[in-house]
Amino acid sequence: MMLAPATGLLGVFIVIPMLLTIWLSFQNWSTQTGFETATFVGVQNFIDIFANNSVGRDFKAALVNTAIYTVLSVLIILPLSVMLGLLVHQKIAPGGVFLRTVLFSTYMVPMIAVALVFSKLYSPTEGPLNQILGWVGIPPQTWLSAPQTALVSIVILNVWQQVGYFTVLAVAGLTQIPESLYEAAKIDGANPVQRFFSITLPMLSNTLLFSAVICIINAVQVFEPVALITQGGPVNATNVLTFHIRRVGIERAQGGLGSAMAVTLMLALVVAIALLFAFARSREMKNS
Amino acid sequence: MLFRASLGAIGTAAVLLSSTALVQAADVSFLTHWAPDTVAKLEAAAATYTAAHPDTKITVRAVPFGDLLTTLRTSGGGAGGATIAGIYDAWLPDLAKDQLVAPVPEAIAADVRANWPAGVIGAASIGGTLYGIPNEIDVYALNYNKKLFEEAGITEAPKTWDEFLAAAEKLTDKSKGQQGFGLINSWAAGVLHPFSSLLVSNGGDLVVDGKPTLDSEAAKQTFELYEKLIKSGYSDPAMATADANTTGPFLDSFVSGKTGMIIMANWWESALKAGMGDDFANVATAPIPVGPSGDTARSISYSWMTVVNAKASAEEQAAAWDFLNWLNGPESGPDGASAMGDILMSMGILPSRTSDGAAFAERLASDPFLKGYTDTLANAKPFPVVLGGQEFSESLQKTLEAIQFGQVSAADAAATAQADATEILERNAK
């Protein structure tokens, strides 16, 4: 009885929209018309989004782009956040708190401001990044202007903005590690590298698992930099799933197809997170 | 006594409230993608109208062009959405199919038919029903940098594709980071319209009788022209990124004298002036060069119109049409022009009302940049207005960008574009 209000709210705002999206993924429906106009088409929408026509090619490309973006973001952000966390947490040199403030401030900058600045930084002819590279003899890079480099450029932007947040999480994890463990390891003659791999990393595993889950969810939901800077281009190189679903479901009003894409994205995310937990559990069992 | 006084006060308040309700009986909101200075002009025109029509309240809401269709699709089409919206003609078939836009009332439709060119009316109509009041028409032309032409020893604008390629070669200087011709990517209409203009100037079409013709000989030659520009290095795709807000390397490169030629619409004038300052005097306009299969210089044209939300209340719709009729009528602007025409001319955009053409004739003739566009109007071909137009545009954009980045050959691009367009148009027509 006491849980009824909370359960009711969950049902109205989370469960019902999810069930509605799943139901719509089996319908042919224009988002501009009422639900009563939806017509059942079975799994046709799912067949279409994996077909070898423009609908299928665009969706598969967006799925691959999202996967690449997510993997690169996680692989760069997590090690970097631990490294920066160690720098912030250490007490040998001063400035840790200042560094933490600077790092976290990037997370608080609104994406519109980040997008404006990075689109100018990345300008191939007049951008400061290419000018700086030119001073050290590196030829100008194409950044957002070529399909080979555009997605990586968006990943760099994401890393720049998110790494401060994950550094704070890493620091929180580091503060939980008892100092006595390091003292004991030092007495046993362990060097800093051995102490990192034998104490720090294992003790950070729960923090890193949480960080990985959040990082994956954030990366899969990437939308703003694509919508603000590249519009999915060039040649679909930065067309990620959330942006593509918006294009199909809202701009083109193809609600059934858009819902099928959203359901596939949700399933992919569930599978990715489940695999991550399974991997963490197997490691835990192996260690114990 | 106190009771009677209270009753009197309540009665007075009721009268005041009801009259207030009457004063703001119709709240009309106008959704546009115009820049703040142009929005201010529209607000000024709305203020003039509401001074004479105190029962109507008009507010203007602006969103970037890239978000206009999405806004219309999400909030714009509902009962609480914008009452009026300025739309691109290619969007009309889908919006009309979903019954988001209301037909023009017959009295106003008759006036539109009498005062606008038939081609523009056709672009604002579906199945013979007029859905919007047309206001602007846009065509494409070759813009070139006279200073760069002079430095390269080119004496006149290219008239044919052979001359165009020869000029592009002379203008290309990699040591200066200078390209001969600027292609566009990352913006569907920006990619498609220059390609379509070259295609129609080569005697081809994008769509004929609702079916794509992207595998025609004329289309294949146009794809090959793009391939030549890229392979020969006359166009650098890294300098091609653009968006509808006229920002990005495409604009930067032309404005800073790193691009010799571009193909762009008349509304580009205000962005060029803002970016180039005094150097805008170096920009000249010429007709689109004629391809080997073409007979005369042509461009594509497209139009914009103002539509009314079909889900708005009857009072709001009536007030919206009355305002639009006034805004586009010959008494709202200076010297027989419409207020809408005056606003459009401030951006370098050609108004489509016939009497506006006459009212602004002197101004158009004295502006060499715009004159280059008005001269091409007679031979312009309308951009196809079909169901699924936006999806068709985005699909062809992707193929053209794939050529720019060397991912497909011209022959493969023509085949892919034709197959994709056929599937898209057939699916959307169902």
XYZ file of C-alpha atoms in Angstrom:
718
model
C 0.000 0.000 0.000
C 2.817 2.383 0.972
C 4.623 1.599 -2.289
C 1.558 2.222 -4.440
C 2.299 5.897 -5.320
C 5.908 5.171 -6.314
C 4.920 2.021 -8.199
C 2.135 3.912 -9.934
C 4.512 6.672 -11.046
C 7.017 4.080 -12.292
C 4.250 2.393 -14.229
C 2.982 5.605 -15.807
C 6.332 7.177 -16.695
C 8.591 4.170 -17.336
C 6.807 0.863 -17.869
C 3.911 2.096 -20.014
C 6.108 4.120 -22.452
C 8.433 1.111 -22.770
C 5.562 -1.272 -23.458
C 4.059 1.262 -25.878
C 7.364 1.504 -27.776
C 7.562 -2.292 -27.999
C 3.953 -2.459 -29.225
C 4.581 0.308 -31.801
C 7.652 -1.522 -33.113
C 5.243 -4.107 -34.569
C 2.998 -1.467 -36.175
C 3.013 0.744 -39.239
C 2.321 4.140 -37.695
C 2.896 7.818 -38.442
C 3.899 9.763 -35.340
C 1.589 12.547 -36.529
C -1.549 10.465 -36.187
C -3.319 8.855 -33.232
C -2.463 5.353 -32.013
C -5.768 4.145 -33.483
C -4.279 4.540 -36.979
C -1.481 2.029 -36.260
C -1.714 -1.167 -38.283
C -0.072 -4.436 -37.212
C 2.787 -5.496 -39.499
C 4.368 -8.232 -37.403
C 8.173 -8.203 -37.482
C 8.320 -6.320 -40.808
C 9.867 -3.224 -39.178
C 12.663 -5.358 -37.745
C 13.205 -6.985 -41.161
C 13.300 -3.532 -42.790
C 15.884 -2.085 -40.426
C 18.264 -4.939 -41.232
C 17.429 -5.068 -44.983
C 19.857 -4.192 -47.745
C 18.132 -0.957 -48.753
C 18.642 2.633 -47.632
C 16.594 2.085 -44.424
C 18.618 -0.990 -43.449
C 22.000 0.387 -44.488
C 21.470 3.599 -42.530
C 20.330 1.748 -39.416
C 23.186 -0.771 -39.510
C 25.689 2.042 -40.049
C 24.221 3.921 -37.070
C 24.396 0.754 -34.953
C 28.066 0.224 -35.856
C 28.878 3.911 -35.292
C 27.235 3.790 -31.860
C 29.161 0.620 -30.970
C 32.486 2.144 -32.074
C 31.744 5.375 -30.232
C 30.826 3.461 -27.065
C 33.817 1.115 -27.110
C 36.287 3.943 -27.813
C 34.744 6.153 -25.129
C 34.891 3.431 -22.468
C 38.394 2.308 -23.450
C 39.747 5.847 -23.266
C 37.742 7.355 -20.413
C 38.123 4.602 -17.794
C 41.946 4.218 -17.856
C 42.322 7.991 -18.157
C 40.005 8.597 -15.203
C 42.006 6.154 -13.042
C 45.268 7.795 -14.103
C 43.952 11.279 -13.392
C 42.337 10.009 -10.188
C 45.734 8.807 -8.967
C 47.205 12.208 -9.820
C 44.452 14.009 -7.930
C 44.546 11.587 -4.996
C 48.320 11.552 -4.472
C 49.698 13.633 -1.639
C 53.305 13.960 -2.813
C 52.806 17.060 -4.948
C 50.356 19.896 -4.223
C 47.495 20.900 -6.511
C 45.322 17.771 -6.359
C 42.164 19.618 -5.362
C 42.795 22.285 -8.018
C 43.260 19.602 -10.667
C 40.047 17.861 -9.582
C 38.139 21.168 -9.829
C 39.513 21.866 -13.290
C 38.711 18.363 -14.497
C 35.192 18.387 -13.114
C 34.473 21.848 -14.538
C 34.499 20.452 -18.100
C 31.568 18.246 -17.102
C 29.563 21.302 -16.071
C 30.028 23.231 -19.323
C 26.775 23.133 -21.351
C 27.076 20.985 -24.475
C 25.986 23.857 -26.730
C 29.062 25.831 -25.622
C 31.299 22.781 -26.042
C 29.864 22.176 -29.515
C 30.442 25.764 -30.611
C 34.029 25.787 -29.374
C 34.967 22.358 -30.725
C 33.440 23.019 -34.155
C 35.793 25.998 -34.454
C 38.774 24.171 -32.899
C 38.322 21.400 -35.478
C 38.032 23.736 -38.488
C 40.377 22.210 -41.103
C 41.626 25.482 -42.599
C 41.438 28.005 -39.793
C 41.120 25.854 -36.673
C 43.630 26.367 -33.837
C 44.240 22.614 -33.504
C 45.641 22.336 -37.028
C 47.647 25.527 -36.514
C 49.208 24.059 -33.356
C 49.945 20.788 -35.153
C 51.540 22.829 -37.947
C 54.028 24.390 -35.494
C 55.421 20.942 -34.738
C 55.460 19.850 -38.368
C 52.330 17.676 -38.318
C 50.159 18.169 -41.429
C 46.593 19.462 -40.982
C 44.051 16.855 -39.934
C 40.549 16.562 -41.359
C 38.835 16.187 -37.944
C 35.066 16.520 -38.480
C 35.417 17.108 -42.219
C 36.144 13.532 -43.317
C 34.339 10.262 -42.613
C 37.590 8.603 -41.494
C 38.157 11.043 -38.636
C 34.759 12.546 -37.791
C 33.567 9.912 -35.306
C 36.909 9.827 -33.486
C 36.752 13.635 -33.246
C 33.362 13.354 -31.546
C 34.821 10.707 -29.186
C 37.636 13.125 -28.251
C 35.033 15.788 -27.470
C 33.144 13.271 -25.307
C 36.312 12.234 -23.468
C 37.194 15.883 -22.818
C 33.786 16.554 -21.321
C 33.197 13.328 -19.390
C 36.609 12.399 -18.003
C 36.328 14.816 -15.064
C 33.147 13.157 -13.834
C 34.687 9.681 -13.986
C 37.858 10.984 -12.326
C 35.754 12.095 -9.349
C 34.259 8.570 -9.198
C 37.761 7.065 -9.339
C 38.943 9.365 -6.555
C 35.939 8.309 -4.446
C 36.969 4.681 -5.010
C 40.621 5.400 -4.172
C 39.709 6.993 -0.838
C 38.006 3.710 0.172
C 41.243 1.714 -0.117
C 42.815 1.310 3.354
C 46.275 2.872 3.587
C 47.395 -0.115 5.663
C 47.310 -2.339 2.565
C 49.874 -0.135 0.847
C 52.006 -0.025 4.006
C 51.991 -3.828 4.201
C 52.852 -4.139 0.506
C 55.714 -1.674 0.914
C 57.085 -3.747 3.804
C 56.839 -6.818 1.550
C 58.956 -4.930 -1.000
C 56.276 -4.303 -3.643
C 57.153 -1.487 -6.043
C 54.542 1.158 -7.119
C 53.581 -0.759 -10.270
C 53.053 -3.969 -8.299
C 51.063 -2.063 -5.674
C 48.851 -0.601 -8.427
C 48.059 -3.948 -10.056
C 47.833 -5.930 -6.803
C 45.964 -3.477 -4.597
C 44.628 -0.380 -6.360
C 43.079 -2.001 -9.423
C 41.397 -4.945 -7.637
C 40.095 -2.663 -4.905
C 38.729 -0.286 -7.549
C 36.873 -3.029 -9.398
C 33.418 -2.130 -8.053
C 33.962 1.556 -8.821
C 35.202 0.695 -12.303
C 32.223 -1.579 -12.928
C 29.854 1.229 -11.942
C 31.846 3.708 -14.065
C 31.778 1.339 -17.034
C 28.000 0.917 -16.810
C 27.414 4.674 -16.608
C 29.953 5.339 -19.363
C 28.296 2.804 -21.675
C 24.814 4.196 -21.031
C 26.055 7.781 -21.600
C 27.873 6.785 -24.781
C 24.964 4.834 -26.248
C 22.710 7.827 -25.641
C 25.037 10.306 -27.363
C 22.927 12.844 -29.247
C 23.813 16.472 -28.602
C 27.253 16.790 -30.250
C 25.968 14.989 -33.341
C 22.815 17.097 -33.560
C 24.702 20.321 -32.874
C 27.840 19.828 -34.949
C 27.747 17.125 -37.629
C 24.083 16.216 -38.206
C 25.270 12.642 -38.657
C 27.667 13.432 -41.514
C 29.815 13.341 -43.472
C 28.552 10.245 -45.333
C 26.738 9.062 -42.189
C 30.091 8.719 -40.386
C 28.725 10.227 -37.163
C 25.127 9.101 -37.549
C 24.555 7.437 -34.176
C 21.392 5.599 -33.181
C 19.684 8.228 -31.045
C 20.135 10.844 -33.759
C 18.996 8.403 -36.445
C 15.911 7.364 -34.460
C 15.001 11.027 -34.050
C 15.414 11.528 -37.804
C 13.291 8.504 -38.716
C 10.705 8.646 -35.959
C 10.156 12.387 -35.698
C 11.476 14.163 -38.802
C 10.089 11.515 -41.187
C 7.228 10.564 -38.810
C 7.914 6.828 -39.370
C 6.908 5.849 -35.838
C 6.869 2.075 -36.359
C 10.376 1.957 -37.842
C 11.684 4.381 -35.217
C 10.198 2.246 -32.424
C 11.759 -0.926 -33.867
C 15.123 0.871 -33.870
C 14.595 2.044 -30.280
C 13.699 -1.479 -29.143
C 16.801 -2.869 -30.862
C 18.924 -0.211 -29.173
C 17.386 -1.069 -25.803
C 18.054 -4.784 -26.341
C 21.651 -4.088 -27.414
C 22.183 -2.005 -24.283
C 20.690 -4.695 -22.036
C 22.935 -7.342 -23.643
C 26.036 -5.139 -23.308
C 25.387 -4.398 -19.625
C 24.539 -8.063 -18.892
C 27.804 -9.170 -20.553
C 29.716 -6.624 -18.508
C 28.214 -7.899 -15.246
C 28.838 -11.519 -16.297
C 32.466 -10.644 -17.044
C 32.838 -8.891 -13.665
C 31.256 -11.828 -11.837
C 33.479 -14.382 -13.570
C 36.553 -12.316 -12.627
C 35.322 -12.094 -9.050
C 34.777 -15.856 -8.860
C 38.167 -16.497 -10.432
C 39.904 -14.243 -7.884
C 38.050 -15.733 -4.938
C -25.263 48.396 0.532
C -22.106 46.457 0.869
C -23.792 43.592 -0.975
C -24.806 45.873 -3.880
C -21.326 47.397 -4.037
C -19.810 43.943 -4.152
C -22.181 42.912 -6.907
C -21.249 46.040 -8.847
C -17.558 45.327 -8.452
C -18.018 41.734 -9.547
C -20.043 42.899 -12.535
C -17.397 45.437 -13.539
C -14.672 42.815 -13.170
C -16.695 40.389 -15.263
C -17.115 42.984 -18.024
C -13.386 43.811 -17.917
C -12.462 40.158 -17.976
C -14.797 39.397 -20.855
C -13.524 42.361 -22.859
C -9.948 41.249 -22.171
C -10.940 37.849 -23.404
C -12.350 39.453 -26.526
C -9.236 41.588 -27.060
C -7.093 38.451 -27.012
C -9.714 36.238 -28.547
C -7.237 34.731 -30.966
C -3.659 34.010 -29.979
C -1.685 33.402 -33.127
C 1.875 32.088 -32.950
C 4.207 32.192 -35.957
C 6.992 29.587 -36.203
C 9.942 30.507 -38.392
C 13.644 29.741 -38.878
C 14.639 33.363 -39.498
C 17.491 35.127 -37.732
C 16.757 37.561 -34.847
C 17.012 40.728 -36.967
C 14.494 39.336 -39.467
C 12.245 38.121 -36.655
C 12.258 41.709 -35.358
C 10.970 42.894 -38.767
C 8.208 40.277 -38.679
C 7.292 41.331 -35.152
C 7.109 44.945 -36.311
C 4.763 43.945 -39.139
C 2.669 41.924 -36.687
C 2.490 44.952 -34.380
C 1.192 47.076 -37.274
C -1.466 44.465 -37.977
C -2.550 44.027 -34.368
C -2.835 47.805 -33.940
C -5.717 47.616 -36.399
C -6.897 44.208 -35.136
C -6.744 44.377 -31.343
C -8.664 41.111 -31.083
C -5.616 39.206 -32.362
C -2.388 38.639 -30.499
C 0.592 37.517 -32.571
C 3.799 36.054 -31.202
C 6.802 34.935 -33.234
C 8.913 31.916 -32.334
C 12.158 31.129 -34.151
C 14.111 27.866 -34.273
C 17.186 27.000 -36.389
C 16.381 25.667 -39.866
C 17.738 22.247 -38.904
C 15.119 21.981 -36.149
C 12.181 23.498 -38.018
C 10.687 20.294 -39.412
C 11.228 18.441 -36.142
C 9.537 21.252 -34.205
C 6.618 21.147 -36.603
C 6.433 17.381 -36.259
C 6.539 17.411 -32.468
C 4.817 20.456 -31.000
C 3.963 22.388 -34.134
C 1.280 20.036 -35.342
C -0.657 19.750 -32.113
C -3.527 21.906 -30.904
C -1.081 23.822 -28.700
C 1.531 24.164 -31.453
C 2.313 27.109 -33.679
C -0.697 28.492 -35.539
C 1.397 29.600 -38.523
C 4.618 28.099 -39.820
C 6.918 28.982 -42.679
C 7.745 25.749 -44.525
C 9.881 24.502 -47.399
C 7.690 23.221 -50.262
C 9.310 19.750 -50.264
C 7.824 19.119 -46.808
C 4.255 19.923 -47.835
C 3.149 16.516 -49.209
C 4.023 14.705 -45.958
C 2.528 17.425 -43.738
C -0.664 17.466 -45.818
C -0.873 13.652 -45.776
C -0.744 13.715 -41.965
C -3.385 16.502 -41.976
C -1.152 18.898 -40.073
C -1.802 21.830 -42.408
C -5.161 23.393 -43.199
C -6.352 24.168 -46.749
C -6.370 27.855 -47.642
C -9.919 29.333 -47.347
C -11.430 29.716 -50.805
C -11.568 33.542 -50.816
C -7.861 33.805 -50.018
C -7.015 30.915 -52.372
C -8.697 32.793 -55.238
C -6.602 35.865 -54.447
C -3.423 33.735 -54.379
C -4.264 32.170 -57.741
C -4.690 35.636 -59.229
C -1.469 37.087 -57.826
C 1.205 34.374 -57.831
C 2.869 32.505 -60.724
C 1.306 29.129 -61.519
C 4.503 27.177 -60.779
C 4.720 28.549 -57.246
C 1.019 27.853 -56.642
C 1.570 24.292 -57.855
C 4.343 23.791 -55.291
C 1.971 24.948 -52.545
C -0.854 22.654 -53.665
C -1.579 18.951 -53.255
C -4.201 17.373 -55.505
C -5.394 20.814 -56.582
C -5.927 22.035 -53.005
C -3.885 25.045 -51.961
C -2.342 24.601 -48.511
C -0.238 27.707 -48.040
C 0.366 31.272 -49.140
C 3.637 31.221 -51.107
C 6.103 33.927 -50.183
C 9.611 33.289 -51.453
C 11.280 31.644 -54.367
C 14.904 30.600 -54.439
C 17.077 29.750 -57.408
C 20.697 28.808 -57.786
C 23.544 30.429 -59.660
C 27.300 30.220 -59.935
C 29.025 32.575 -57.482
C 32.653 33.306 -58.205
C 35.451 35.396 -56.787
C 36.429 38.007 -59.416
C 39.775 38.677 -57.735
C 40.738 34.997 -57.863
C 39.532 34.814 -61.474
C 41.747 37.772 -62.371
C 44.765 36.281 -60.611
C 44.205 32.993 -62.491
C 43.901 34.838 -65.819
C 40.243 33.892 -66.357
C 38.423 36.643 -68.182
C 34.806 35.540 -67.964
C 32.512 33.185 -66.086
C 32.368 29.619 -67.475
C 29.359 28.933 -69.652
C 29.840 25.205 -70.244
C 31.074 22.316 -68.112
C 34.328 22.198 -70.111
C 34.958 25.875 -69.364
C 33.904 25.263 -65.761
C 36.458 22.457 -65.316
C 39.148 24.535 -67.015
C 38.430 27.440 -64.657
C 38.419 25.104 -61.637
C 41.834 23.808 -62.669
C 43.290 27.297 -62.993
C 41.818 28.380 -59.677
C 43.148 25.388 -57.752
C 46.378 26.097 -55.924
C 47.154 23.562 -53.220
C 50.177 25.524 -52.018
C 47.777 28.295 -50.974
C 45.106 25.879 -49.726
C 42.885 27.132 -52.549
C 40.259 25.030 -54.314
C 38.648 25.742 -57.673
C 35.092 24.789 -56.830
C 33.443 24.356 -53.438
C 31.242 21.310 -52.956
C 29.019 21.022 -49.878
C 28.465 18.186 -47.433
C 26.648 17.564 -44.117
C 23.483 19.494 -45.065
C 20.867 17.731 -47.194
C 19.471 20.685 -49.171
C 22.921 22.254 -49.458
C 24.278 19.072 -51.017
C 21.307 18.395 -53.266
C 20.466 21.764 -54.735
C 23.813 22.526 -56.445
C 23.888 18.951 -57.814
C 20.281 19.295 -59.033
C 21.086 22.645 -60.650
C 23.986 21.132 -62.578
C 21.735 18.187 -63.495
C 18.933 20.345 -64.926
C 21.517 22.494 -66.693
C 22.627 19.245 -68.315
C 19.096 18.543 -69.536
C 18.240 16.056 -66.766
C 15.762 15.777 -63.933
C 15.699 14.277 -60.451
C 12.157 12.936 -60.711
C 9.801 12.650 -63.665
C 6.125 11.750 -63.094
C 6.870 10.658 -59.543
C 9.697 8.310 -60.586
C 13.399 9.044 -60.045
C 15.607 9.444 -63.108
C 19.002 9.346 -61.453
C 20.295 6.685 -63.837
C 19.632 8.812 -66.941
C 22.570 9.750 -69.158
C 22.348 13.349 -67.949
C 22.440 12.226 -64.312
C 25.370 9.869 -64.928
C 27.306 12.746 -66.521
C 26.563 14.918 -63.482
C 27.823 12.244 -61.093
C 30.926 11.978 -63.328
C 31.450 15.740 -63.096
C 31.546 15.424 -59.295
C 33.958 12.519 -59.572
C 36.246 14.582 -61.860
C 36.200 17.552 -59.480
C 37.287 15.323 -56.601
C 39.791 13.117 -58.428
C 41.506 16.072 -60.063
C 41.705 17.893 -56.722
C 39.695 20.883 -57.943
C 37.356 20.374 -54.970
C 38.526 19.509 -51.482
C 35.876 17.679 -49.417
C 37.607 18.773 -46.208
C 36.533 22.330 -47.094
C 32.935 21.302 -47.791
C 31.230 21.019 -44.407
C 28.250 23.358 -44.124
C 24.894 23.691 -42.467
C 21.718 25.604 -43.078
C 22.832 28.309 -40.671
C 25.528 29.140 -43.231
C 28.360 28.301 -40.876
C 31.276 25.936 -41.330
C 34.296 25.494 -43.591
C 32.255 25.801 -46.831
C 31.304 29.396 -46.073
C 34.616 30.181 -44.354
C 36.592 29.019 -47.412
C 34.636 31.113 -49.916
C 34.513 34.160 -47.656
C 38.257 34.033 -47.010
C 39.115 33.691 -50.714
C 40.158 30.025 -50.559
C 37.419 28.895 -52.948
C 37.105 30.195 -56.488
C 33.539 29.157 -57.336
C 30.455 27.815 -55.577
C 26.866 27.158 -56.591
C 24.510 28.691 -54.073
C 21.071 30.266 -53.678
C 20.179 33.945 -53.609
C 19.461 33.950 -49.849
C 23.167 33.344 -49.308
C 23.727 37.072 -50.026
C 23.257 38.240 -46.434
C 25.698 35.615 -45.099
C 28.288 36.567 -47.729
C 27.936 40.267 -46.981
C 28.265 39.641 -43.254
C 31.302 37.423 -43.726
C 33.130 39.370 -46.427
C 32.446 43.002 -45.648
C 33.984 45.170 -48.385
C 35.331 42.079 -50.143
C 31.756 41.192 -51.103
C 32.388 43.477 -54.101
C 34.630 40.675 -55.431
C 31.684 38.290 -55.702
C 29.981 37.958 -59.059
C 27.042 35.822 -60.171
C 26.634 33.856 -63.383
C 24.193 31.261 -64.723
C 24.877 27.587 -63.990
C 27.267 26.229 -66.677
C 25.551 24.088 -69.325
C 26.447 20.400 -69.471
C 27.117 18.319 -72.612
C 23.494 17.105 -72.732
C 21.963 20.476 -71.872
C 20.656 23.166 -74.204
C 20.502 26.218 -71.969
C 21.593 27.375 -68.540
C 19.118 26.227 -65.921
C 18.800 26.041 -62.177
C 16.409 24.359 -59.835
C 14.024 26.493 -57.865
C 12.190 25.890 -54.648
C 9.706 27.925 -52.725
C 8.641 28.619 -49.188
C 5.138 29.250 -47.993
C 3.266 29.995 -44.804
C 0.814 27.346 -43.660
C -1.762 27.213 -40.891
C -2.009 24.460 -38.278
C -5.041 22.285 -39.049
C -5.334 21.415 -35.346
C -5.635 25.048 -34.215
C -9.106 26.250 -33.195
C -11.417 27.718 -35.850
C -10.945 31.221 -34.377
C -7.160 30.905 -34.441
C -7.184 29.579 -37.991
C -9.426 32.428 -39.149
C -7.223 35.023 -37.445
C -4.076 33.382 -38.863
C -5.364 33.434 -42.455
C -6.511 37.026 -42.096
C -3.063 38.061 -40.837
C -1.256 36.108 -43.577
C -3.522 37.580 -46.233
C -2.624 41.062 -45.001
C 1.083 40.252 -44.533
C 1.358 38.976 -48.112
C -0.954 41.616 -49.563
C 0.024 44.764 -51.491
C -1.055 47.188 -48.776
C 1.092 46.001 -45.907
C 4.491 47.030 -47.295
C 6.053 50.122 -48.855
C 5.146 51.331 -52.378
C 2.684 48.593 -53.257
C 4.864 45.778 -51.938
C 3.798 43.311 -49.310
C 5.305 43.449 -45.820
C 6.435 39.867 -46.360
C 8.178 40.866 -49.595
C 9.927 43.695 -47.803
C 11.133 41.346 -45.048
C 12.379 38.814 -47.596
C 14.191 41.438 -49.661
C 16.081 42.499 -46.538
C 17.676 39.015 -46.611
C 18.339 38.990 -50.354
C 15.436 36.605 -50.916
C 13.169 36.938 -53.945
C 9.482 37.378 -53.048
C 7.204 35.207 -55.169
C 4.144 37.464 -55.361
C 3.945 38.938 -58.863
C 3.243 42.487 -57.665
C 6.254 42.280 -55.308
C 8.437 41.546 -58.325
C 7.178 44.779 -59.864
C 7.432 46.763 -56.625
C 11.039 45.733 -56.106
C 11.997 45.714 -59.813
C 14.321 48.705 -59.531
C 16.014 47.360 -56.413
C 16.457 43.926 -57.987
C 17.863 45.405 -61.197
C 20.347 47.582 -59.333
C 21.702 44.720 -57.204
C 24.160 42.861 -59.455
C 24.266 39.875 -57.118
C 20.492 39.382 -57.118
C 20.168 40.240 -60.798
C 22.214 37.156 -61.586
C 19.483 35.165 -59.912
C 16.419 36.913 -61.282
C 17.850 36.379 -64.781
C 17.795 32.608 -64.242
C 14.220 32.457 -62.891
C 12.605 32.015 -66.297
C 14.523 28.810 -67.033
C 14.404 27.361 -63.522
C 12.894 23.934 -62.904
C 11.032 23.381 -59.619
C 12.626 20.931 -57.198
C 10.337 17.862 -57.111
C 7.662 17.975 -54.437
C 6.888 14.350 -53.599
C 5.856 12.221 -50.619
C 9.000 11.183 -48.749
C 10.876 14.192 -50.141
C 13.013 14.624 -47.034
C 14.049 10.955 -46.956
C 14.759 11.102 -50.710
C 16.934 14.183 -50.176
C 18.887 12.649 -47.297
C 19.468 9.457 -49.246
C 20.822 11.281 -52.299
C 22.894 13.512 -50.019
C 24.609 10.426 -48.627
C 25.417 9.120 -52.131
C 26.828 12.469 -53.239
C 28.957 12.665 -50.105
C 30.202 9.143 -50.781
C 31.464 10.380 -54.185
C 33.106 13.371 -52.496
C 35.073 11.083 -50.217
C 35.952 8.577 -52.944
C 33.827 5.796 -51.450
C 31.915 5.084 -54.669
C 32.467 5.608 -58.396
C 30.157 7.811 -60.449
C 28.587 4.736 -62.089
C 27.924 3.033 -58.747
C 26.592 6.287 -57.299
C 24.054 6.618 -60.125
C 22.918 3.004 -59.675
C 22.686 3.253 -55.859
C 20.936 6.631 -55.953
C 18.374 5.353 -58.445
C 17.670 2.127 -56.513
C 17.362 3.917 -53.166
C 15.207 6.710 -54.566
C 12.879 4.228 -56.287
C 12.383 2.262 -53.060
C 11.880 5.430 -50.968
C 9.371 7.071 -53.300
C 7.392 3.850 -53.798
C 7.228 3.143 -50.055
C 6.194 6.691 -49.171
C 3.568 6.838 -51.921
C 1.686 3.878 -50.359
